Short mmCIF file of C-alpha atoms in Angstrom, two decimals:
data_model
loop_
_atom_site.label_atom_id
_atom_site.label_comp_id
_atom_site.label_asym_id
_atom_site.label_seq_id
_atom_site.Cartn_x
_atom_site.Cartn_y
_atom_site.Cartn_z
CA UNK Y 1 244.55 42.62 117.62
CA UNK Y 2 243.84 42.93 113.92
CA UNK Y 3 246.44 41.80 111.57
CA UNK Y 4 245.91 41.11 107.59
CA UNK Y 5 246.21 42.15 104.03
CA UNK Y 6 242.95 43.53 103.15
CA UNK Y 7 241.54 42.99 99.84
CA UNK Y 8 239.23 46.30 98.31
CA UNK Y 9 236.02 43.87 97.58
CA UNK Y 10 235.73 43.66 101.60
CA UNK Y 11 235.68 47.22 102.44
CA UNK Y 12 232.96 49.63 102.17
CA UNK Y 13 233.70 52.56 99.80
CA UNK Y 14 235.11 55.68 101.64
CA UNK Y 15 235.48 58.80 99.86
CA UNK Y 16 238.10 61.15 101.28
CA UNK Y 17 238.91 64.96 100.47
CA UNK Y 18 243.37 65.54 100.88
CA UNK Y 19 245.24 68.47 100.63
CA UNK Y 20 248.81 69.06 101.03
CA UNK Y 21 248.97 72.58 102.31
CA UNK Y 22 251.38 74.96 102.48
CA UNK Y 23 251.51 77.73 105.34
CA UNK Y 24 250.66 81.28 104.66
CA UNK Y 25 254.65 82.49 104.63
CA UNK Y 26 253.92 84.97 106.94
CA UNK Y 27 253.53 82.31 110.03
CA UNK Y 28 255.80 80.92 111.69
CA UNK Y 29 256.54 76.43 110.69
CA UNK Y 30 255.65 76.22 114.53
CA UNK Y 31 252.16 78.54 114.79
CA UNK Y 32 250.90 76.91 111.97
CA UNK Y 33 249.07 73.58 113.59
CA UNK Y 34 247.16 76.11 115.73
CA UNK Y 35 246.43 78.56 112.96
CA UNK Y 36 245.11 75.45 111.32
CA UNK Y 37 242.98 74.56 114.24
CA UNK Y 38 241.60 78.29 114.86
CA UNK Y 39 240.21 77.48 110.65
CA UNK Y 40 239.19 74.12 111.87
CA UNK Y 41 236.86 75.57 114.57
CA UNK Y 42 234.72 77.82 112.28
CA UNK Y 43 233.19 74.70 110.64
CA UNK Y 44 231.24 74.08 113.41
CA UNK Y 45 229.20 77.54 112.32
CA UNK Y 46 228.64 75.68 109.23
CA UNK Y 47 225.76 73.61 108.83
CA UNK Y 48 226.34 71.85 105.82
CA UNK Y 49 229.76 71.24 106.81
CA UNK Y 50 228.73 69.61 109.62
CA UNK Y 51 226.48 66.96 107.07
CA UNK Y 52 229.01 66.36 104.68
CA UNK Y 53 232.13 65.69 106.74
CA UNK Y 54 232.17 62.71 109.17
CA UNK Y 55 235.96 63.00 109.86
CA UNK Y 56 238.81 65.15 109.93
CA UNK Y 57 242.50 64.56 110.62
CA UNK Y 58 245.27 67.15 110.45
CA UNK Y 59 248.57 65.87 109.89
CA UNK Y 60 250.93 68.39 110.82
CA UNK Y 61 254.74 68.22 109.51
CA UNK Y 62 257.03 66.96 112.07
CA UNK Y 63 259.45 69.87 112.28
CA UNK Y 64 261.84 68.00 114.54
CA UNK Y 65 263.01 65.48 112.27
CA UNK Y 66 265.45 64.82 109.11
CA UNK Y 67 265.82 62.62 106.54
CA UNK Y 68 266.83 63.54 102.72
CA UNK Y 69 263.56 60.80 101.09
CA UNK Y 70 261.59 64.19 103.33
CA UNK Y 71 260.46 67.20 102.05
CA UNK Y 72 260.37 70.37 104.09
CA UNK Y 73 258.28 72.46 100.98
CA UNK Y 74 254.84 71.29 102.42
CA UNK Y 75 253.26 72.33 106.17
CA UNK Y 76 250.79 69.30 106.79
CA UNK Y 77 247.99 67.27 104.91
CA UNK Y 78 244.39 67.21 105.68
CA UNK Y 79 242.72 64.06 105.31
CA UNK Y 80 238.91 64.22 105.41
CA UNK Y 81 236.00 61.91 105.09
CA UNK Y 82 232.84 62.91 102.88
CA UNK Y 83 229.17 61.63 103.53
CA UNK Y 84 229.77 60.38 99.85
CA UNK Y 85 231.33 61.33 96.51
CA UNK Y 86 229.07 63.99 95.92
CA UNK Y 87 230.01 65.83 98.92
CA UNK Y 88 233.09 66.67 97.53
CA UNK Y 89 232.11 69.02 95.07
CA UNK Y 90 229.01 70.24 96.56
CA UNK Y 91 231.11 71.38 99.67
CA UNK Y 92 232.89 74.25 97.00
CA UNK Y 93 229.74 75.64 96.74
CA UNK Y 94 227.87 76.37 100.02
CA UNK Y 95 227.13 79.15 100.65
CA UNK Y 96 227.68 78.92 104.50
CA UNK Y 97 231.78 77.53 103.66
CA UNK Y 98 232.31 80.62 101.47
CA UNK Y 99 230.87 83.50 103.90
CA UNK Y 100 232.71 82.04 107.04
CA UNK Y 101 235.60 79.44 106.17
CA UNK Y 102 237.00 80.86 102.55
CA UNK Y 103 237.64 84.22 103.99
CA UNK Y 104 239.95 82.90 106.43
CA UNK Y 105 241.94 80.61 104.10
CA UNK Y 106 244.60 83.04 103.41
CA UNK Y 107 245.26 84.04 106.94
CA UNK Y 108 246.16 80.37 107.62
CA UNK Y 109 247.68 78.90 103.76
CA UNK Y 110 249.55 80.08 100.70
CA UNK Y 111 246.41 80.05 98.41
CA UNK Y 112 242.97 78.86 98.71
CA UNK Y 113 242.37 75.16 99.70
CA UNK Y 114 240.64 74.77 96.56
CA UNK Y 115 243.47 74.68 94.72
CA UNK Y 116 245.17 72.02 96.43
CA UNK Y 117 242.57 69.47 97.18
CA UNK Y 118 241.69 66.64 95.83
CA UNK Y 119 238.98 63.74 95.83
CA UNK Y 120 240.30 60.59 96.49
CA UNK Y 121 238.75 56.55 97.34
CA UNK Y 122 240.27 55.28 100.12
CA UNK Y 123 241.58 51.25 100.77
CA UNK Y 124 243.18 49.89 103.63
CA UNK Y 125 245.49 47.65 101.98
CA UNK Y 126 246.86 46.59 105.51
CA UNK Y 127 246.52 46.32 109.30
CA UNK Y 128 248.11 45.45 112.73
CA UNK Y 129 246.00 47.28 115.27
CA UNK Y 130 243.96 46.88 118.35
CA UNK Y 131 240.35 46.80 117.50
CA UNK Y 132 238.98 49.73 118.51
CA UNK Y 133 241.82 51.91 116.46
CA UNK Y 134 241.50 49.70 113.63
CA UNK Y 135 237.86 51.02 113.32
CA UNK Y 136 238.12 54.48 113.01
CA UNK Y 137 237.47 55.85 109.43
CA UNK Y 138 241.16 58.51 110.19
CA UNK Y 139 243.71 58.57 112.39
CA UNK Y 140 243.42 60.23 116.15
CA UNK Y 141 245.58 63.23 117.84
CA UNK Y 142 249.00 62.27 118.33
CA UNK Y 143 249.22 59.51 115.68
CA UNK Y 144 252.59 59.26 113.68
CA UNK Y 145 252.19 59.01 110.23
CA UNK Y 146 254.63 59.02 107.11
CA UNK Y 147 252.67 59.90 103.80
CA UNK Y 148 253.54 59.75 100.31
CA UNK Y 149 252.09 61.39 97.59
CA UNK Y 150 253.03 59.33 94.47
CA UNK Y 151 253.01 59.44 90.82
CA UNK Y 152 252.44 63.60 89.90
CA UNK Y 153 251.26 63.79 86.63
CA UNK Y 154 249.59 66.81 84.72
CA UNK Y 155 247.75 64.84 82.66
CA UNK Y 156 244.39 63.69 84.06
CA UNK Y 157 243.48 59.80 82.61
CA UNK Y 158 240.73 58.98 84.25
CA UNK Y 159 240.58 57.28 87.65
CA UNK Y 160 242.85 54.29 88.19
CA UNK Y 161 242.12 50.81 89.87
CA UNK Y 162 243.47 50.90 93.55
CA UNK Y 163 245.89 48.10 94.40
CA UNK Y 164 244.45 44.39 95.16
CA UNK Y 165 247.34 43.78 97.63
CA UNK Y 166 249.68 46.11 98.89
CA UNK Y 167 252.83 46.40 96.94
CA UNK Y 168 256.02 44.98 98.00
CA UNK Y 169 258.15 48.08 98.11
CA UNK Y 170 255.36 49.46 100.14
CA UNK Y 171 256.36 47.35 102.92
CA UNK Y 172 260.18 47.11 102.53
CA UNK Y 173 262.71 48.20 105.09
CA UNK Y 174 261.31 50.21 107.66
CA UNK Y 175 257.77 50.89 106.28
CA UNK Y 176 257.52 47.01 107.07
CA UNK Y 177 256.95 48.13 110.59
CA UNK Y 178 253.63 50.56 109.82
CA UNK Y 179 250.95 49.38 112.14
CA UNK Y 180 248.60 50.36 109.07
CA UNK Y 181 248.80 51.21 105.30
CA UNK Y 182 246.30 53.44 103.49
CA UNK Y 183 246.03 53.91 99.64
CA UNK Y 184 243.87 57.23 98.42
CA UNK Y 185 243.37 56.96 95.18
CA UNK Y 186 242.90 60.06 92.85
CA UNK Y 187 239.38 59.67 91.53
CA UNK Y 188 239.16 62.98 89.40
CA UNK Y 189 241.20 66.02 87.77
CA UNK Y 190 243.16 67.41 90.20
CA UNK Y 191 244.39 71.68 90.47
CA UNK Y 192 246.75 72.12 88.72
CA UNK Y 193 250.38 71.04 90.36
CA UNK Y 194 248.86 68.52 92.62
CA UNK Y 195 247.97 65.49 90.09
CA UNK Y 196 249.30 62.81 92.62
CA UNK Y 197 247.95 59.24 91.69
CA UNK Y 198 248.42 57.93 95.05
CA UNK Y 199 248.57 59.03 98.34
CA UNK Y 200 249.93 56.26 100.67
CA UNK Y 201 249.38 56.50 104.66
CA UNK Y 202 251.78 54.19 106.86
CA UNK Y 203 250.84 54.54 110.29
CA UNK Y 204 253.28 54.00 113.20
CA UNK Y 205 253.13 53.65 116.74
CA UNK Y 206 256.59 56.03 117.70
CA UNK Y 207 257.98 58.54 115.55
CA UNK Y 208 261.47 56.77 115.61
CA UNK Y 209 259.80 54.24 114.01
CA UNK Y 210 258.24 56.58 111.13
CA UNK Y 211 261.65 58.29 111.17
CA UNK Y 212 263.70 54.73 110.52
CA UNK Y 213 261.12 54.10 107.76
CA UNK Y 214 261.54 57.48 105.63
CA UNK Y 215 265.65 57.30 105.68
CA UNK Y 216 265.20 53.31 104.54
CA UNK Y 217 262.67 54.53 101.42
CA UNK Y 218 263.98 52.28 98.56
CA UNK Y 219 265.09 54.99 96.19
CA UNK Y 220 266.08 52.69 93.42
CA UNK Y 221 264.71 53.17 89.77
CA UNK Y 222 262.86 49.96 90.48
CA UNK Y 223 261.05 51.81 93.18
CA UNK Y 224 260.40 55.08 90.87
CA UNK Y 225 258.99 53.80 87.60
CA UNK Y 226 257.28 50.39 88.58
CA UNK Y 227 253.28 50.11 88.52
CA UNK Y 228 253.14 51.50 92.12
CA UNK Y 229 256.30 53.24 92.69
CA UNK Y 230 256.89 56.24 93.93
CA UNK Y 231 257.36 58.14 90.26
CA UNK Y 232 257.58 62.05 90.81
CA UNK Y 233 256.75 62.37 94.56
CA UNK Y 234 256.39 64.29 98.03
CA UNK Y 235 256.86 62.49 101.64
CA UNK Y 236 256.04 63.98 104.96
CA UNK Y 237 256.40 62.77 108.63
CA UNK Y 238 253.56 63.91 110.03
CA UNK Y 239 251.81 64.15 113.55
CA UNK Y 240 248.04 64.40 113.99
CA UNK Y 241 247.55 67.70 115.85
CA UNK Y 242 243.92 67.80 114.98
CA UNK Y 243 240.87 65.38 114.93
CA UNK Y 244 237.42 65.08 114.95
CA UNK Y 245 235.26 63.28 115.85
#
């Protein structure tokens, strides 16, 4: 088992494109992971796609649970990793991703993916995991994850330094029993609407556990305006219903 703080200098650079989707509102909450999937599957006609992404996980809103720190205005978040930075603005542009993937978009979402993406550096700030979990670059089908997007701004100041430790209040009450934590940090403008400085991954091994952690979020105004807190924010319980490889 693998269980430390882990400090940015000791981690390779990982470059990660996240969106927080919405559902077109013509599907059903419950069609929408396989709607999602069915989009999923067209990359493989896509060369380029193929060369640029080496991961994808699709976090899909648990629609089973309740707790008021949740929000219920969001479907799922996609978390994917690039070859490298450039990747993640070259990918708007091929040609192969517009004819066959952009088409489909609005069968699946409420706008173009586009337009709620963002480009992010990832850090593992912490771990408790069996080896050969703790090495994947994303999470695997059927892993329970609570994830915060933190700090929505409009205005776009330039990329931010990540964390050297993980915060306190990231780990406080039930969080403190995430198996991982994950900070994504914002590393350029984001559409408009989606400006989130962090986006925070706690992995956990049950989704009682995930559950007991959102209704224990420290809502305090301690835990909204310091250096990492939570500031204007979204939080999902999530379930991977998607991965590759």
């Amino acid at each position: 088992m693998a269980e430390e703080m882990l400090k940015e200098e000791n981690q390779p650079t990982v470059w990660k494109m996240i969106y927080l989707a919405r559902r077109n509102p013509a599907l059903a909450a419950a069609d929408f992971p396989q709607a999602w999937r069915e989009h999923s599957a067209l990359g493989r006609q896509c060369k380029n796609v193929g060369q640029r992404v080496k991961a994808v996980a699709q976090c899909s809103r648990q629609l089973q649970v309740d707790a008021s720190a949740l929000s219920t205005d969001y479907d799922g978040v996609n978390l994917m990793v690039l070859a490298d930075r450039e990747a993640g603005s070259a990918i708007w542009d091929d040609p192969e991703t517009l004819a066959i993937m952009r088409p489909d978009e609005p069968r699946v979402f409420a706008d173009y993916v586009r337009n709620f993406s963002v480009l992010c550096r990832q850090q593992v700030l912490y771990e408790r995991m069996p080896a050969d979990v703790s090495a994947a670059l994303l999470p695997q089908n059927e892993q329970v994850m609570l994830i915060g997007f933190l700090q929505r701004s409009d205005e776009w100041q330039g990329a931010v330094t990540s964390p050297v430790l993980c915060p306190p209040h990231w780990r406080i009450g039930g969080v403190n029993q995430a198996s991982r934590i994950v900070c994504n940090t914002l590393d350029e403008k984001a559409p408009a609407g989606y400006g989130y400085r962090y986006i925070v991954e706690w992995w956990f091994d049950t989704v009682e556990q995930a559950l007991s952690a959102a209704q224990s979020l420290n809502a305090s105004a301690a835990a909204q305006d310091d250096e990492f807190g939570w500031g204007e924010h979204v939080f999902m319980l999530a379930e991977v219903t998607h991965a590759r490889p």
